[in-house]
PDB file of C-alpha atoms in Angstrom:
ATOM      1  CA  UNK A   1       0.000   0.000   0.000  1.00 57.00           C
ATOM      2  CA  UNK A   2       1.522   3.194  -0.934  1.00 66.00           C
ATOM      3  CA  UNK A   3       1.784   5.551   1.811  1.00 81.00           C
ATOM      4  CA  UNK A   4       0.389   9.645   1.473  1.00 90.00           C
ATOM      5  CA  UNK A   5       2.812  12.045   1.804  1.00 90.00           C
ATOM      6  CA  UNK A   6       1.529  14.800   4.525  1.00 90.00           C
ATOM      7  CA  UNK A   7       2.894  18.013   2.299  1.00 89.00           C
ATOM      8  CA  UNK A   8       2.433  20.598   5.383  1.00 91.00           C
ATOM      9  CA  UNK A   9       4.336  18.359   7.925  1.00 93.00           C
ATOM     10  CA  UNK A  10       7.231  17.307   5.003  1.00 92.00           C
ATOM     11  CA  UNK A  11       7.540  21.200   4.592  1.00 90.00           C
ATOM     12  CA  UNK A  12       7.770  22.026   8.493  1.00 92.00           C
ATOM     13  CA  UNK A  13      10.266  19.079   8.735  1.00 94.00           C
ATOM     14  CA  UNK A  14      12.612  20.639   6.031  1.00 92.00           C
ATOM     15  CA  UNK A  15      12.090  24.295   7.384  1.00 90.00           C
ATOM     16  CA  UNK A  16      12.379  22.693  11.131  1.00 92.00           C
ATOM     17  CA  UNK A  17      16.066  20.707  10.833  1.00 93.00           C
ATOM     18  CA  UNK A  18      18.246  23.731  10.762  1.00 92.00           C
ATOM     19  CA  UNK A  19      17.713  24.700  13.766  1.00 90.00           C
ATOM     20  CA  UNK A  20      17.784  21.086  15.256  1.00 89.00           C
ATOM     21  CA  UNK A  21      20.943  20.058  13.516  1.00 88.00           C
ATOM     22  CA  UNK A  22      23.302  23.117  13.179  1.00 90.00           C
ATOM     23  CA  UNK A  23      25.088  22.992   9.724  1.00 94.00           C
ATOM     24  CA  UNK A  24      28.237  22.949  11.924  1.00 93.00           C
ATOM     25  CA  UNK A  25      27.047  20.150  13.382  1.00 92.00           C
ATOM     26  CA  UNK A  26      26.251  18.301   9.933  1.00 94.00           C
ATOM     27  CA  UNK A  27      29.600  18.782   8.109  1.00 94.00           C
ATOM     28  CA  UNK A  28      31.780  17.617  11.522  1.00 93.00           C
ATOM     29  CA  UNK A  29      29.642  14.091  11.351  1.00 92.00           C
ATOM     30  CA  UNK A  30      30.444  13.561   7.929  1.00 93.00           C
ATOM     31  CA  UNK A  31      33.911  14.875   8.269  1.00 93.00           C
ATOM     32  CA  UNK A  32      33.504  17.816   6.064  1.00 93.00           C
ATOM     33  CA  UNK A  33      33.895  20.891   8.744  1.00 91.00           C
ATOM     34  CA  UNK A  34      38.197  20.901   9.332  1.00 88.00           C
ATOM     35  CA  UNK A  35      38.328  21.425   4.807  1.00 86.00           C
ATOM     36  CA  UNK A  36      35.641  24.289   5.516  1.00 92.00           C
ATOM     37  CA  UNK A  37      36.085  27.807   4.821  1.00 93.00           C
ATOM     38  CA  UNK A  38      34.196  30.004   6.482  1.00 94.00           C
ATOM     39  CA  UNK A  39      32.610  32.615   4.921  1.00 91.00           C
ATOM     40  CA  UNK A  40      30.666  34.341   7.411  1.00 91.00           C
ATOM     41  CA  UNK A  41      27.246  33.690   6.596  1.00 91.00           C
ATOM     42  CA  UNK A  42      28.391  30.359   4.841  1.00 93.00           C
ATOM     43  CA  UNK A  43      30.428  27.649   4.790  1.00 95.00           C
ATOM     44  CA  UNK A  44      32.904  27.174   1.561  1.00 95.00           C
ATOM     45  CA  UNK A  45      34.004  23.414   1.105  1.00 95.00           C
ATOM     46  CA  UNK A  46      34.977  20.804  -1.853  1.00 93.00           C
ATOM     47  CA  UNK A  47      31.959  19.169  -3.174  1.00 93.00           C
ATOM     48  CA  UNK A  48      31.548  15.627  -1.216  1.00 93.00           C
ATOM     49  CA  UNK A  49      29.869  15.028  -4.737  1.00 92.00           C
ATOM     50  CA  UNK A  50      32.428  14.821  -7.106  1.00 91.00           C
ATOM     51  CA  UNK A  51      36.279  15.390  -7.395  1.00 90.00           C
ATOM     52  CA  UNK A  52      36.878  18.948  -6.151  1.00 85.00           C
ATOM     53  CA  UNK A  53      40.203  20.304  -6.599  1.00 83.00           C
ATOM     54  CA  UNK A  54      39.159  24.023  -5.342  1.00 87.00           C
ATOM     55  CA  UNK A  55      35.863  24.322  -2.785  1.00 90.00           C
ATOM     56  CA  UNK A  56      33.087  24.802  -4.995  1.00 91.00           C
ATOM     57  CA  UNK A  57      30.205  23.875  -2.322  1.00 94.00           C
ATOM     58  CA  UNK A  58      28.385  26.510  -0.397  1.00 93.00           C
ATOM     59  CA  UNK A  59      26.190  26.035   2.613  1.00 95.00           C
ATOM     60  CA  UNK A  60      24.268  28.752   4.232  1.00 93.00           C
ATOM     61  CA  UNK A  61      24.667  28.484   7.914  1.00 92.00           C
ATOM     62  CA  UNK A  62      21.651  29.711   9.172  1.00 90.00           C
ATOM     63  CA  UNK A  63      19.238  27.723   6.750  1.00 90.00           C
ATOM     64  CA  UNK A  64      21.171  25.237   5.289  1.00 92.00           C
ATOM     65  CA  UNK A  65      20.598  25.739   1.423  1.00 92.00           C
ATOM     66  CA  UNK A  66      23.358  24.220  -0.452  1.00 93.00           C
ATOM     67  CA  UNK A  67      24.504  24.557  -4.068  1.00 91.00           C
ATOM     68  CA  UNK A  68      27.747  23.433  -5.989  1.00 91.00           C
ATOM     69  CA  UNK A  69      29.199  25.487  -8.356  1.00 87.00           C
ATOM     70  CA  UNK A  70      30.726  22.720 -10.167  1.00 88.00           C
ATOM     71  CA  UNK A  71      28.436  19.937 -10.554  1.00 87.00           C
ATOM     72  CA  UNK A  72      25.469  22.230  -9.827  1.00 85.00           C
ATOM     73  CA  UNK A  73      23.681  19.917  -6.942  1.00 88.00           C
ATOM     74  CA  UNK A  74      21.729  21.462  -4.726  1.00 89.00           C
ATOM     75  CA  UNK A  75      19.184  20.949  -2.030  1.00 90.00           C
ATOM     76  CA  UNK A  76      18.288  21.681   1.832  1.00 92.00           C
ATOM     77  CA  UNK A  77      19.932  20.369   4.753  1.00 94.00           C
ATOM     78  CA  UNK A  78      17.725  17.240   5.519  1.00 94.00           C
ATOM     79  CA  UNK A  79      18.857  16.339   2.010  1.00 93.00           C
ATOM     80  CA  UNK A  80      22.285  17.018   2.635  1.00 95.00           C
ATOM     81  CA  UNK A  81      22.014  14.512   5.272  1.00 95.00           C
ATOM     82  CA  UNK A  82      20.134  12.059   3.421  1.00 94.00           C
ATOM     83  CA  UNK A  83      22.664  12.154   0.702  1.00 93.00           C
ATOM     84  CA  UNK A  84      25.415  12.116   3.042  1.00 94.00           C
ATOM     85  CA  UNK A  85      24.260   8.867   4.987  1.00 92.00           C
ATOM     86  CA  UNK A  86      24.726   5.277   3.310  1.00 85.00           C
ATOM     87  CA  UNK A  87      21.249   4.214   2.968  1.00 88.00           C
ATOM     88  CA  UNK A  88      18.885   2.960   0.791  1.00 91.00           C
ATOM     89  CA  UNK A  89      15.922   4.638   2.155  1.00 92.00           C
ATOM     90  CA  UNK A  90      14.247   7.208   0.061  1.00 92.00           C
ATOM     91  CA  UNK A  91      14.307  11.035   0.860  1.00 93.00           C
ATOM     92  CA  UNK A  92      10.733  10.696   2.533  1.00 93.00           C
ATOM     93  CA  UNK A  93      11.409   7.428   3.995  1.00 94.00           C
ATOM     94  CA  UNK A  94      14.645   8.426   5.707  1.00 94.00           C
ATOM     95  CA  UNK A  95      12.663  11.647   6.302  1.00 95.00           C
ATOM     96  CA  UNK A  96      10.432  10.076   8.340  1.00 95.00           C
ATOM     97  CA  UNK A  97      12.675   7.522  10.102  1.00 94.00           C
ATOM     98  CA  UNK A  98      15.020  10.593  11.494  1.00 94.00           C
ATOM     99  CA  UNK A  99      11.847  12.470  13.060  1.00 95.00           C
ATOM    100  CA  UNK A 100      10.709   9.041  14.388  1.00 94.00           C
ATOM    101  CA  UNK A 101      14.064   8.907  16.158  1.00 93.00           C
ATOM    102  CA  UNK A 102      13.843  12.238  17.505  1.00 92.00           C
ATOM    103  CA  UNK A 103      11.538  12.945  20.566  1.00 92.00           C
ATOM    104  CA  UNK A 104      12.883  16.415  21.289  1.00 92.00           C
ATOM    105  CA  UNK A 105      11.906  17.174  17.331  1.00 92.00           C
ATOM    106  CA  UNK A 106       8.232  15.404  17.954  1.00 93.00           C
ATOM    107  CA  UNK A 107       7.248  17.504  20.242  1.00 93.00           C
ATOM    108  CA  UNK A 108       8.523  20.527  18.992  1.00 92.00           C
ATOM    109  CA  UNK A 109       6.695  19.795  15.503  1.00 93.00           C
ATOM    110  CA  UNK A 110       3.470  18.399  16.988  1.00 94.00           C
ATOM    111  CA  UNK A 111       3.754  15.223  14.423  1.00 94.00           C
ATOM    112  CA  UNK A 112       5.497  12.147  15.049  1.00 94.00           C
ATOM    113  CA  UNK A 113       5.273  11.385  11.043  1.00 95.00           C
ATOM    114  CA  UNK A 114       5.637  12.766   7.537  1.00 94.00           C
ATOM    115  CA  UNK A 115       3.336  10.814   6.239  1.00 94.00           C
ATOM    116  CA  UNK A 116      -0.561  10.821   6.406  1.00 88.00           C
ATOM    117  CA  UNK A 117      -2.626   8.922   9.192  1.00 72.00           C
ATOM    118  CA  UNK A 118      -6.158   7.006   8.012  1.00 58.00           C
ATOM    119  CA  UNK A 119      -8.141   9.494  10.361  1.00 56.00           C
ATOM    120  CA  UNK A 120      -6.396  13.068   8.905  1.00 53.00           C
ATOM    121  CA  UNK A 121      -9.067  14.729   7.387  1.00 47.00           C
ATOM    122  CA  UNK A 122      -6.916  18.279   7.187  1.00 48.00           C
ATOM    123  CA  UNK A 123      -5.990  19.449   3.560  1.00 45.00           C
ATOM    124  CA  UNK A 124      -9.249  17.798   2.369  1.00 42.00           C
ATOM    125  CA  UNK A 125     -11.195  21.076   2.307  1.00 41.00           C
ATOM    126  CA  UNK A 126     -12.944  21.383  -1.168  1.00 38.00           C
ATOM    127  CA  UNK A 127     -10.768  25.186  -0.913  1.00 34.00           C
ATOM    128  CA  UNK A 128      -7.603  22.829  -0.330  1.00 37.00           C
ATOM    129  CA  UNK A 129      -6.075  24.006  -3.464  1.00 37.00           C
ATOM    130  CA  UNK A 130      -6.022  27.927  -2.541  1.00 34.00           C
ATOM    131  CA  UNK A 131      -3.775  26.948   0.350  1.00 36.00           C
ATOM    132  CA  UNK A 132      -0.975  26.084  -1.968  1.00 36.00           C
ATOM    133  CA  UNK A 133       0.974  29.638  -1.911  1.00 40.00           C
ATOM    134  CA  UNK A 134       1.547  31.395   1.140  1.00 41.00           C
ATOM    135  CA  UNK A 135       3.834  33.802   1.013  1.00 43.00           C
ATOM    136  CA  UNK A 136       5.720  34.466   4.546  1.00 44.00           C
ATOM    137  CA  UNK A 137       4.335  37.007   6.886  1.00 45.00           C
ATOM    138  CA  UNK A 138       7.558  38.546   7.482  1.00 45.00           C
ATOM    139  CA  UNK A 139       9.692  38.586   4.090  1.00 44.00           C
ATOM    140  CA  UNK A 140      11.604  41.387   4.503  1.00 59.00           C
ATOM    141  CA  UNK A 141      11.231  42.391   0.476  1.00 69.00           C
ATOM    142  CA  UNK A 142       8.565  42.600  -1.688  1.00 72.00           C
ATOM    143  CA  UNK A 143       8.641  39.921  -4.029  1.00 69.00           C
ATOM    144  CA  UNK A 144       8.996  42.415  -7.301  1.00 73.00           C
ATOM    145  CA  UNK A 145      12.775  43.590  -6.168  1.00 72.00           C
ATOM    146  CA  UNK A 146      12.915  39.594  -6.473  1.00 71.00           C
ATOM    147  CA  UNK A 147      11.276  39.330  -9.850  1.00 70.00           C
ATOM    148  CA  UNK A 148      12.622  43.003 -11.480  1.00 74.00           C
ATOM    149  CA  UNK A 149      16.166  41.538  -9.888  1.00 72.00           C
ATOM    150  CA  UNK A 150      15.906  37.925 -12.430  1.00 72.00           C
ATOM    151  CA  UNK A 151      14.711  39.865 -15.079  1.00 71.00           C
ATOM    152  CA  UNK A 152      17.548  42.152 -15.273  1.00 74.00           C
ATOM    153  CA  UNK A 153      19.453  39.153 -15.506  1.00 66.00           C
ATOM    154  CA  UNK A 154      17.498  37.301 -18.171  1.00 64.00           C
ATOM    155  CA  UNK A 155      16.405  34.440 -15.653  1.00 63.00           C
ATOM    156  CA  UNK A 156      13.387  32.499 -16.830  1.00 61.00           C
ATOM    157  CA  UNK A 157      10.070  32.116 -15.661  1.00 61.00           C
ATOM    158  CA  UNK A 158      10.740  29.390 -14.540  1.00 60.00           C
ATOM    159  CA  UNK A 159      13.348  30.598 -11.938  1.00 65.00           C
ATOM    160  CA  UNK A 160      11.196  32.747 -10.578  1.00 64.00           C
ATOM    161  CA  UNK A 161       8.728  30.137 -10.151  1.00 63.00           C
ATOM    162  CA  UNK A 162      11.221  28.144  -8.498  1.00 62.00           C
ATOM    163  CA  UNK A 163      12.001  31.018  -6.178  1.00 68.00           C
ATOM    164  CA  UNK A 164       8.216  31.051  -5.043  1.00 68.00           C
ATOM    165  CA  UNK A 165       8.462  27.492  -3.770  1.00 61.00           C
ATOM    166  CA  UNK A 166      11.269  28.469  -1.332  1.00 64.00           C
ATOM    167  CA  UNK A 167       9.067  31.112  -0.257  1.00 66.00           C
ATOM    168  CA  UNK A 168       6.777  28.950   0.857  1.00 60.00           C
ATOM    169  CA  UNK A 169       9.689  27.237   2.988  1.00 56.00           C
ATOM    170  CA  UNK A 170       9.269  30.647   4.757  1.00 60.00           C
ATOM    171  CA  UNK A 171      13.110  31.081   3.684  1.00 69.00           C
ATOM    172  CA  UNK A 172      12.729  35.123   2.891  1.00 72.00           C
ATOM    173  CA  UNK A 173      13.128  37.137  -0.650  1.00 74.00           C
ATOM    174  CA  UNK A 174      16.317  38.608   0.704  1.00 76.00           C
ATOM    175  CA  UNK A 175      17.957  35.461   1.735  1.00 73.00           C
ATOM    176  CA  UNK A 176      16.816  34.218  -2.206  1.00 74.00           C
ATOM    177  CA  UNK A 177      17.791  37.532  -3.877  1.00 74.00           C
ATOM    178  CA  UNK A 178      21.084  37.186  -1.849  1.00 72.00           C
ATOM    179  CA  UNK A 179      21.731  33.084  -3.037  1.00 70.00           C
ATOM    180  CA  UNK A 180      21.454  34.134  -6.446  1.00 68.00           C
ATOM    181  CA  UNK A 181      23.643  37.154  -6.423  1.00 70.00           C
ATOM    182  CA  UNK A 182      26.598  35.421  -4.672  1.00 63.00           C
ATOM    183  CA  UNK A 183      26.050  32.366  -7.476  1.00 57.00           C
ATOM    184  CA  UNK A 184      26.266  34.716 -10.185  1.00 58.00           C
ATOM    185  CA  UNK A 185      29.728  36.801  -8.794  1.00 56.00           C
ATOM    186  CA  UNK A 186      31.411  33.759  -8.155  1.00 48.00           C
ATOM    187  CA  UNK A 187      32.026  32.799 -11.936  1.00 43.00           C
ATOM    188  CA  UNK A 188      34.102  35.090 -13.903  1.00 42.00           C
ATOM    189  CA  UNK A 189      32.116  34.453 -16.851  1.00 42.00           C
ATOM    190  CA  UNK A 190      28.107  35.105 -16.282  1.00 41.00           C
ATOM    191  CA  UNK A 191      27.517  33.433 -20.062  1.00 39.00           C
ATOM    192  CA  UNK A 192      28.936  30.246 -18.766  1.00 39.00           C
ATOM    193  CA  UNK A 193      26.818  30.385 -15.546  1.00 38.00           C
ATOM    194  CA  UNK A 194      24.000  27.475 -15.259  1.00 43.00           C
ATOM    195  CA  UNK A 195      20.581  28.465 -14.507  1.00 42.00           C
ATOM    196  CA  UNK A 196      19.497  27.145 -10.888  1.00 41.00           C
ATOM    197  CA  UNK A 197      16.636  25.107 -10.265  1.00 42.00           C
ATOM    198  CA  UNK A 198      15.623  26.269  -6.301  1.00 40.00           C
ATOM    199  CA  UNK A 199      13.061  23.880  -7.449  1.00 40.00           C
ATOM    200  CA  UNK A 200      15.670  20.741  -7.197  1.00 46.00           C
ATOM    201  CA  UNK A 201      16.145  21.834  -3.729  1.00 46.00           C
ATOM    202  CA  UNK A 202      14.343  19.506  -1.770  1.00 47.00           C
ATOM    203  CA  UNK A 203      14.608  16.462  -3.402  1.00 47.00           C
TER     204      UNK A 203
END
């Protein structure tokens, strides 16, 4: 029987483990912290990925978001994790196992699972659907410097688009704006930069 993915507690999960597991934390289990550089805000390291002569991975300390320049992976922190750990478990199943474990994280969430119970009627309402973009209460920008910001640098639609799902990871329009300005003065050569896909992010 194929199990229902709970969306709102699979997106409180990802938004949650940040602040449960410090990135610090993260990349000194997996041996990654003593290569770091530390950037401030971020963490500078060689892609665990791929062969990576010069540190071409980036982690944001405070929420985790993680891109290569090189290889161009990307993705949250529980993914980081999930990718780090030999298992066979899928993202959501591994997901779900690590909040299992975790009283502290249970209780702090409200939800001992990402996945959806028999009884849990929520999300059914027939206005379901107009729940599906909810911008966060406190972004800090409106969301045209965001859009006027892409468009200046020829970014597709569909960048943008992407950009609106991190929203909704309540991860705010200046934290986005400043991802993608960093990405873009860290190669030389902007015509040989790839587009991102914030979309990619969580899987």
């Amino acid at each position: 029987m194929k199990k229902e993915i709970h969306t709102e507690h699979i997106k409180t999960l990802i938004k949650t483990i940040p602040s449960f597991y410090k990135v610090e934390q993260v990349l000194q289990k997996f041996n990654l912290l003593t290569s770091a550089v530390d950037k401030g805000e971020q963490y500078l390291i060689c892609c665990p990925f791929h062969e990576d002569a010069d540190p071409s991975f980036r982690i944001m300390k405070r929420t985790g978001i993680w891109n290569c320049f090189s290889c161009g992976q990307n993705g949250t922190l529980l993914k980081l994790i999930h990718r780090l750990s030999i298992t066979s478990f899928s993202f959501y199943d591994f997901a779900d196992n690590l909040l299992r474990s975790d009283k502290l994280l249970q209780n702090t969430l409200g939800f001992k699972t990402i996945y959806r119970t028999l009884n849990d009627s929520s999300n059914n309402s027939q206005f379901g659907s107009f729940k599906r973009f909810k911008p966060s209460a406190t972004s800090d920008l409106p969301i045209t410097v965001l859009s006027d910001y892409l468009q200046r640098k020829e970014k597709s639609f569909q960048t943008l688009k992407a950009s609106l799902s991190m929203i909704q990871q309540d991860i705010s329009i200046r934290e986005i704006k400043q991802f993608y300005e960093e990405y873009f003065q860290y190669t030389s050569n902007e015509s040989d930069i790839k587009e991102v896909s914030l979309q990619d992010l969580l899987l």
